[in-house]
Short mmCIF file of C-alpha atoms in Angstrom, two decimals:
data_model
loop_
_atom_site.label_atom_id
_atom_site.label_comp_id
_atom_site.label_asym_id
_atom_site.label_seq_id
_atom_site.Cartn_x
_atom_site.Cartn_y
_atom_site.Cartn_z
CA UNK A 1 115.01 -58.52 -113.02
CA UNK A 2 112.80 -60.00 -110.18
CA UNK A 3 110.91 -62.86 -110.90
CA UNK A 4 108.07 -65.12 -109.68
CA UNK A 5 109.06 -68.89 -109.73
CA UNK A 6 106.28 -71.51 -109.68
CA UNK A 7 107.62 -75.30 -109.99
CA UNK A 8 106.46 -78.38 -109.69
CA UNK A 9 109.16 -80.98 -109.76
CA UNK A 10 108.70 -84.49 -110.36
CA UNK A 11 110.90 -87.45 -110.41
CA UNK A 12 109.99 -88.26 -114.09
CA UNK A 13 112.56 -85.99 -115.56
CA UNK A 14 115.63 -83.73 -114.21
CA UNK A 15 115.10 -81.37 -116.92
CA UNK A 16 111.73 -79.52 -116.05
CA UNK A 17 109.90 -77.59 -119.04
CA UNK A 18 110.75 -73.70 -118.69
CA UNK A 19 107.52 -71.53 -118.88
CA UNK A 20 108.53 -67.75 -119.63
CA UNK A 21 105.57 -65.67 -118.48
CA UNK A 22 102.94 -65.83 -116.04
CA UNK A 23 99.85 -64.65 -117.25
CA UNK A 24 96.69 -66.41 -118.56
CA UNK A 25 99.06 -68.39 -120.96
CA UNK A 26 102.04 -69.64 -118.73
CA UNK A 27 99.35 -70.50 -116.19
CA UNK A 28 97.35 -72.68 -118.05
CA UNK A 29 100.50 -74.37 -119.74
CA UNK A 30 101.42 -75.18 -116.18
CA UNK A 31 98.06 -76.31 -115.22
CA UNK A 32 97.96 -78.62 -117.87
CA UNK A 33 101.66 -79.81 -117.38
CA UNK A 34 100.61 -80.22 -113.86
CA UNK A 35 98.07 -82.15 -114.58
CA UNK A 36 100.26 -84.67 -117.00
CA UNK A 37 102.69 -85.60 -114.39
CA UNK A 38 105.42 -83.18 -116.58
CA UNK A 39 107.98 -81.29 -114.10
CA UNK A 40 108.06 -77.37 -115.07
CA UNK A 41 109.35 -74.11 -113.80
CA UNK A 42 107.07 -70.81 -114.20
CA UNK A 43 108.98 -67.66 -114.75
CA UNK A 44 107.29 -64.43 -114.57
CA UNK A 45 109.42 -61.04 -114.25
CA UNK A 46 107.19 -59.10 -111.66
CA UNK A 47 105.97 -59.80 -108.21
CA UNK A 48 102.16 -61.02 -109.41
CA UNK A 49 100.56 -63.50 -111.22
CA UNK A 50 97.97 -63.20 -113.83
CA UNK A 51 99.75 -60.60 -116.57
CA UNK A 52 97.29 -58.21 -118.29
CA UNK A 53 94.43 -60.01 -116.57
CA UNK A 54 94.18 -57.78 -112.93
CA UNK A 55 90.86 -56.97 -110.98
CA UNK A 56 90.90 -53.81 -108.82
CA UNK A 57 88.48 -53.67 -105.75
CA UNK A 58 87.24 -49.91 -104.55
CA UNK A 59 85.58 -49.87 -100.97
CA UNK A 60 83.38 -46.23 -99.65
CA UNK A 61 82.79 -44.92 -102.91
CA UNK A 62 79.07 -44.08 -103.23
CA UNK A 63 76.53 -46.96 -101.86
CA UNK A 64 78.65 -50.00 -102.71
CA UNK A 65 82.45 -51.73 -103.02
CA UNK A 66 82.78 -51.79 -107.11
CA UNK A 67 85.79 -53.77 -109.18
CA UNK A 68 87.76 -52.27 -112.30
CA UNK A 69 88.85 -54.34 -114.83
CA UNK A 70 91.97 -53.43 -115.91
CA UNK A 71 92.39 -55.37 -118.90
CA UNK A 72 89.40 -56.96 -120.49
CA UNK A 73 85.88 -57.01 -118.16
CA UNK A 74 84.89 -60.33 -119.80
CA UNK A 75 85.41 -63.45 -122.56
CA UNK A 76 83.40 -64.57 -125.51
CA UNK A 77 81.95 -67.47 -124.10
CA UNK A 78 79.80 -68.97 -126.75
CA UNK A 79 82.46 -68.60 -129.45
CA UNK A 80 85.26 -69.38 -126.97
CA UNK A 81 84.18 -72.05 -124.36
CA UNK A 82 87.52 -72.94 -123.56
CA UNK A 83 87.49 -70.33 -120.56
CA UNK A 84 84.08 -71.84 -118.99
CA UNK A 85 85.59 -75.43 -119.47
CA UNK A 86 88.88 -74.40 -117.28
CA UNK A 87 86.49 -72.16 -114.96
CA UNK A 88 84.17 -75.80 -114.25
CA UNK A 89 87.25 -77.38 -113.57
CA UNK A 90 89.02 -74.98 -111.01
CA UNK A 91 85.67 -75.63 -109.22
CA UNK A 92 84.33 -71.64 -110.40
CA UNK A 93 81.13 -72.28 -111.38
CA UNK A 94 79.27 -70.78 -108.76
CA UNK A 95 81.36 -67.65 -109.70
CA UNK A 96 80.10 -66.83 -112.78
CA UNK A 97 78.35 -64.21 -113.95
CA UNK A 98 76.65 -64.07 -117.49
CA UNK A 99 74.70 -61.56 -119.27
CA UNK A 100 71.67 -60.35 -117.20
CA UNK A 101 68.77 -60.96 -119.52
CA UNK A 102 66.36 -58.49 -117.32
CA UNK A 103 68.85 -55.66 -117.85
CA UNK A 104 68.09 -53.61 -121.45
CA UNK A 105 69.72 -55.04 -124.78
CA UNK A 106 71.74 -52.91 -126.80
CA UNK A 107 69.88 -51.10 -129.31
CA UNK A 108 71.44 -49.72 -132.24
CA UNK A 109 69.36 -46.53 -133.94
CA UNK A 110 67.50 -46.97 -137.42
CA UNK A 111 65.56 -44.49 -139.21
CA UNK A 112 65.59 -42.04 -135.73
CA UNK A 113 63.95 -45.63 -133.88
CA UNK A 114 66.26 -47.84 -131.35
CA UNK A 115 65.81 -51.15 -132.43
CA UNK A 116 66.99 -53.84 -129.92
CA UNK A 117 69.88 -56.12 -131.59
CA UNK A 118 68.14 -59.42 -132.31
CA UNK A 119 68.70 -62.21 -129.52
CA UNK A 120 71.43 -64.70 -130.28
CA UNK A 121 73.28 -62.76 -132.20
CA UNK A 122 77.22 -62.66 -131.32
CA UNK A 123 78.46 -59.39 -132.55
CA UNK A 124 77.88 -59.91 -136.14
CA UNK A 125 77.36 -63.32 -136.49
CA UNK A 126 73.44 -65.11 -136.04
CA UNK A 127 73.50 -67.66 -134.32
CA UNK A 128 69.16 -67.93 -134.37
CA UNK A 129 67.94 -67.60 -137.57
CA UNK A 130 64.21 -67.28 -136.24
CA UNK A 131 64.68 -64.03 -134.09
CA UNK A 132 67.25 -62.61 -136.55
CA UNK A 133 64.28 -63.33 -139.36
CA UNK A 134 61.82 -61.52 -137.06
CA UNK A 135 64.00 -58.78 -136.21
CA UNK A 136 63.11 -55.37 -137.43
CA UNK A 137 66.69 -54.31 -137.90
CA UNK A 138 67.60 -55.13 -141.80
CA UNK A 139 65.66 -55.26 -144.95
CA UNK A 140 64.78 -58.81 -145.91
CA UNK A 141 67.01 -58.39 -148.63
CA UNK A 142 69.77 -57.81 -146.53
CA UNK A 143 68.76 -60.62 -143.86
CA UNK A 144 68.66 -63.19 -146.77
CA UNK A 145 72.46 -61.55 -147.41
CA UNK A 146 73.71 -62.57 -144.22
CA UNK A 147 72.11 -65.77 -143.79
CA UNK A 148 73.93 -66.89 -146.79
CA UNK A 149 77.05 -66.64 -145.62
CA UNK A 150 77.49 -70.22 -145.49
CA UNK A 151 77.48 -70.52 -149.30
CA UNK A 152 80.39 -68.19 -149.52
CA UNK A 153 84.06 -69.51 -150.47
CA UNK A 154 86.26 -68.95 -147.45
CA UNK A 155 88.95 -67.23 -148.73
CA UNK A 156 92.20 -68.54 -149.34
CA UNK A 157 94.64 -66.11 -148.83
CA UNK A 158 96.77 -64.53 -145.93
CA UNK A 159 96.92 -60.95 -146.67
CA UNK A 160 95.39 -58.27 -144.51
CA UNK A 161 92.03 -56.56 -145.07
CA UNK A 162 89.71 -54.01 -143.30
CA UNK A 163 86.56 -55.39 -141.54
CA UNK A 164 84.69 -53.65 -143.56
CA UNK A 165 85.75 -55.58 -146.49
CA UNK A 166 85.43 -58.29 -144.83
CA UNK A 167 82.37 -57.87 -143.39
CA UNK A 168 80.82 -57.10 -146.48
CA UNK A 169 82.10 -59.78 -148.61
CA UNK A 170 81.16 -62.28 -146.18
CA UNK A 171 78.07 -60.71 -144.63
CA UNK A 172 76.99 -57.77 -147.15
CA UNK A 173 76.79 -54.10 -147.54
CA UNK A 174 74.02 -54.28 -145.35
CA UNK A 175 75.55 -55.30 -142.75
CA UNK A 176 78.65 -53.16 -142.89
CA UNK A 177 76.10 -50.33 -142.07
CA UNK A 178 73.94 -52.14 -139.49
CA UNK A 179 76.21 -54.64 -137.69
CA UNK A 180 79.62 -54.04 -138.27
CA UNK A 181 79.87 -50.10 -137.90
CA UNK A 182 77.75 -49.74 -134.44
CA UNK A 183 78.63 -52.98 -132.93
CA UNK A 184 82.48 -53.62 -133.96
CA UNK A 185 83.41 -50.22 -134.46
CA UNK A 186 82.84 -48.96 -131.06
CA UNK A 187 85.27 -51.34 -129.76
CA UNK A 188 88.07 -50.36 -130.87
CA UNK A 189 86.80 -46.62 -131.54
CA UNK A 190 87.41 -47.06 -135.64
CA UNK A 191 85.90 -47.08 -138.18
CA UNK A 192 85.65 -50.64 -140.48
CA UNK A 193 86.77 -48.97 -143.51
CA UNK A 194 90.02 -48.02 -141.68
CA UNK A 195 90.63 -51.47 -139.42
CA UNK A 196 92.48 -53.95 -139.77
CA UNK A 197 90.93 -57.34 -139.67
CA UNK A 198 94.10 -59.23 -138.71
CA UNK A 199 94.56 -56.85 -136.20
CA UNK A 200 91.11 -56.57 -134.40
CA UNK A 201 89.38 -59.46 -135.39
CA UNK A 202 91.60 -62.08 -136.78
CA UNK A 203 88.98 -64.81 -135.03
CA UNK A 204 86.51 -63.94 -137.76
CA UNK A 205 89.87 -65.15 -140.32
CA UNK A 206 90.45 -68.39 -138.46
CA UNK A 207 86.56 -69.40 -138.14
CA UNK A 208 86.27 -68.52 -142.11
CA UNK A 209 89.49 -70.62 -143.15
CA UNK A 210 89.06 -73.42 -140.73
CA UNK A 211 84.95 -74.02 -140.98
CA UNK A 212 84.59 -72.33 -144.43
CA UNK A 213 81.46 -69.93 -142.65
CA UNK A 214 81.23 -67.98 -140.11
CA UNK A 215 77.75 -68.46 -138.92
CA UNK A 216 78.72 -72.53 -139.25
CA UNK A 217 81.88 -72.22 -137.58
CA UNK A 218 79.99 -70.41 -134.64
CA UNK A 219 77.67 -72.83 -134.47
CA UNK A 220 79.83 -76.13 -134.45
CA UNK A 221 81.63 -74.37 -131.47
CA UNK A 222 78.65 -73.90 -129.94
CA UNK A 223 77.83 -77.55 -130.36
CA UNK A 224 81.48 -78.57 -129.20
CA UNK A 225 80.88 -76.52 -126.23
CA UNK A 226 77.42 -78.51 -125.25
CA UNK A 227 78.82 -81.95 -126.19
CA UNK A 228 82.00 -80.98 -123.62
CA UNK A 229 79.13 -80.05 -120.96
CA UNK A 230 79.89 -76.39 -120.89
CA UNK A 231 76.32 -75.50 -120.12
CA UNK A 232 75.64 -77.69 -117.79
CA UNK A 233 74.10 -76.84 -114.47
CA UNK A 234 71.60 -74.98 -116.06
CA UNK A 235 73.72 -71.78 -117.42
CA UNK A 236 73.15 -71.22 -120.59
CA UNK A 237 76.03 -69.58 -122.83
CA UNK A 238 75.35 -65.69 -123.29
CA UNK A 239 78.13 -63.27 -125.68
CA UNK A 240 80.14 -61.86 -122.36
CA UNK A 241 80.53 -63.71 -119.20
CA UNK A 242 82.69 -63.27 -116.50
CA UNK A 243 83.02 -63.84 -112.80
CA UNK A 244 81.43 -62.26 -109.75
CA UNK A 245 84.75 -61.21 -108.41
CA UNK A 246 86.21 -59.87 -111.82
CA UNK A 247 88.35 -61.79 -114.66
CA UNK A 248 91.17 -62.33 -111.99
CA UNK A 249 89.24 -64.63 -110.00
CA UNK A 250 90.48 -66.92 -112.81
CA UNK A 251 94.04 -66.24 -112.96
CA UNK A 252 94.28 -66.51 -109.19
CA UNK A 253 92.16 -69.88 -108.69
CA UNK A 254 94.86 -70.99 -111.41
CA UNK A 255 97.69 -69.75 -109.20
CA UNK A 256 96.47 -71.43 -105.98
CA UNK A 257 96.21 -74.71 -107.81
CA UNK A 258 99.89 -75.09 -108.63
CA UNK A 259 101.38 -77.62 -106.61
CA UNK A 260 104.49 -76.92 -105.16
CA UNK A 261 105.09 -73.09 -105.36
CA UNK A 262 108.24 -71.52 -104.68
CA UNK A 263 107.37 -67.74 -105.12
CA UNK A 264 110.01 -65.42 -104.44
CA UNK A 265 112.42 -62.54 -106.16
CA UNK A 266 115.65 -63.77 -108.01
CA UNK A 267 116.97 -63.43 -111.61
CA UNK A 268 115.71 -64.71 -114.72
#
């Protein structure tokens, strides 16, 4: 089996730590061993870097060059700041590339009338009360529903459920119908009554167990995120983000920083 071999030996210890896989993961570990002084060796069957994560460039098609993602086209940014935070410091913030607010917001359709999806809302979760009050999309009743998530008991267990129940014993039956089939649904091409929440969406699991709410779990991270100076420099956190050259612009400014790289084929 070939293999990619990054290492960065030190003096510290003859015994480096042994990272088995090079994508996002196993590059970051590295980075951060790297960046502790802690000798390691990067091991990563085939001849790229990256994993899953891998950018495709097409040239003479039609008016312009375009990229395919072939793995994810972007990362949750306001609920998961981590990825700005290592983008900043691999020097990639003139790379990014957030939501365009001139472009059309996704509308989801309501009595035969497309009604835009309230600003600040991430997925399913508010995270401004004032436009998500103003917003046309749910009855009050159901809008007072959602916003009182926070009063809910997290639950305690570890068993699976669908996102629909989830959705609606955190959220609602309102929102089942007007957030959570249209908006997490089309992900994964399923319907909530039929998904698995561990499976799809085991974030909204963690957020519920670990900040007891999911709209105050959002929002803490969100605060984290400003108090770490992840929107500094005047970007402001939208949903999706990504990078001008596609998501392995990331993988490969990781790459390039590992001191002393030995790439090459051998056996694992």
């Amino acid at each position: 089996m070939s293999d990619n071999r990054t290492s960065h030996p030190t003096s510290q210890s003859p015994l480096p730590v042994a990272i088995i896989g090079g994508g996002i993961t196993g590059l970051t570990a590295a980075w951060e061993l790297q960046k502790a002084g802690v000798p390691y060796v990067l091991l990563e069957k085939s001849e790229r870097l990256g994993g899953k994560i891998q950018t495709e460039r097409f040239d003479g098609f039609g008016d312009a060059p375009f990229i395919v993602e072939r793995a994810g086209d972007a990362f949750l940014a306001a609920q998961k700041p981590w990825a700005m935070e290592l983008a900043y410091e691999l020097g990639l913030d003139d790379q990014i590339l957030t939501t365009n607010p001139a472009q059309p917001a996704v509308h989801i359709l309501k009595d035969g009338v497309l009604v835009p999806v309230p600003a600040g809302l991430q997925l399913i979760i508010p995270t401004n009360h004032d436009t998500f009050l103003a917003s046309p999309l749910m009855s009050e009743d159901g809008k007072a529903r959602v916003l009182a998530e926070e009063a809910i008991d997290p639950y305690a267990g570890n068993d699976d459920e669908s996102v629909a129940d989830f959705v609606r014993r955190r959220l609602g039956d309102e929102a089942v119908e007007m957030l959570a089939e249209p908006l997490l649904s089309g992900i994964y091409s399923a319907h909530p009554e039929e998904q698995s929440l561990l499976a799809t969406f085991p974030r909204y699991r963690q957020l519920e167990q670990k900040y007891g709410s999911l709209i105050g779990g959002v929002r803490k991270i969100m605060e984290e995120g400003r108090s770490r100076g992840v929107e500094e420099k005047g970007r402001n956190l939208t949903t999706f983000m990504t990078f001008v050259g596609g998501t392995e612009t990331l993988t490969k400014a990781l790459a390039a920083r590992l001191i002393g790289t030995e790439q090459g084929i051998g056996k694992v």
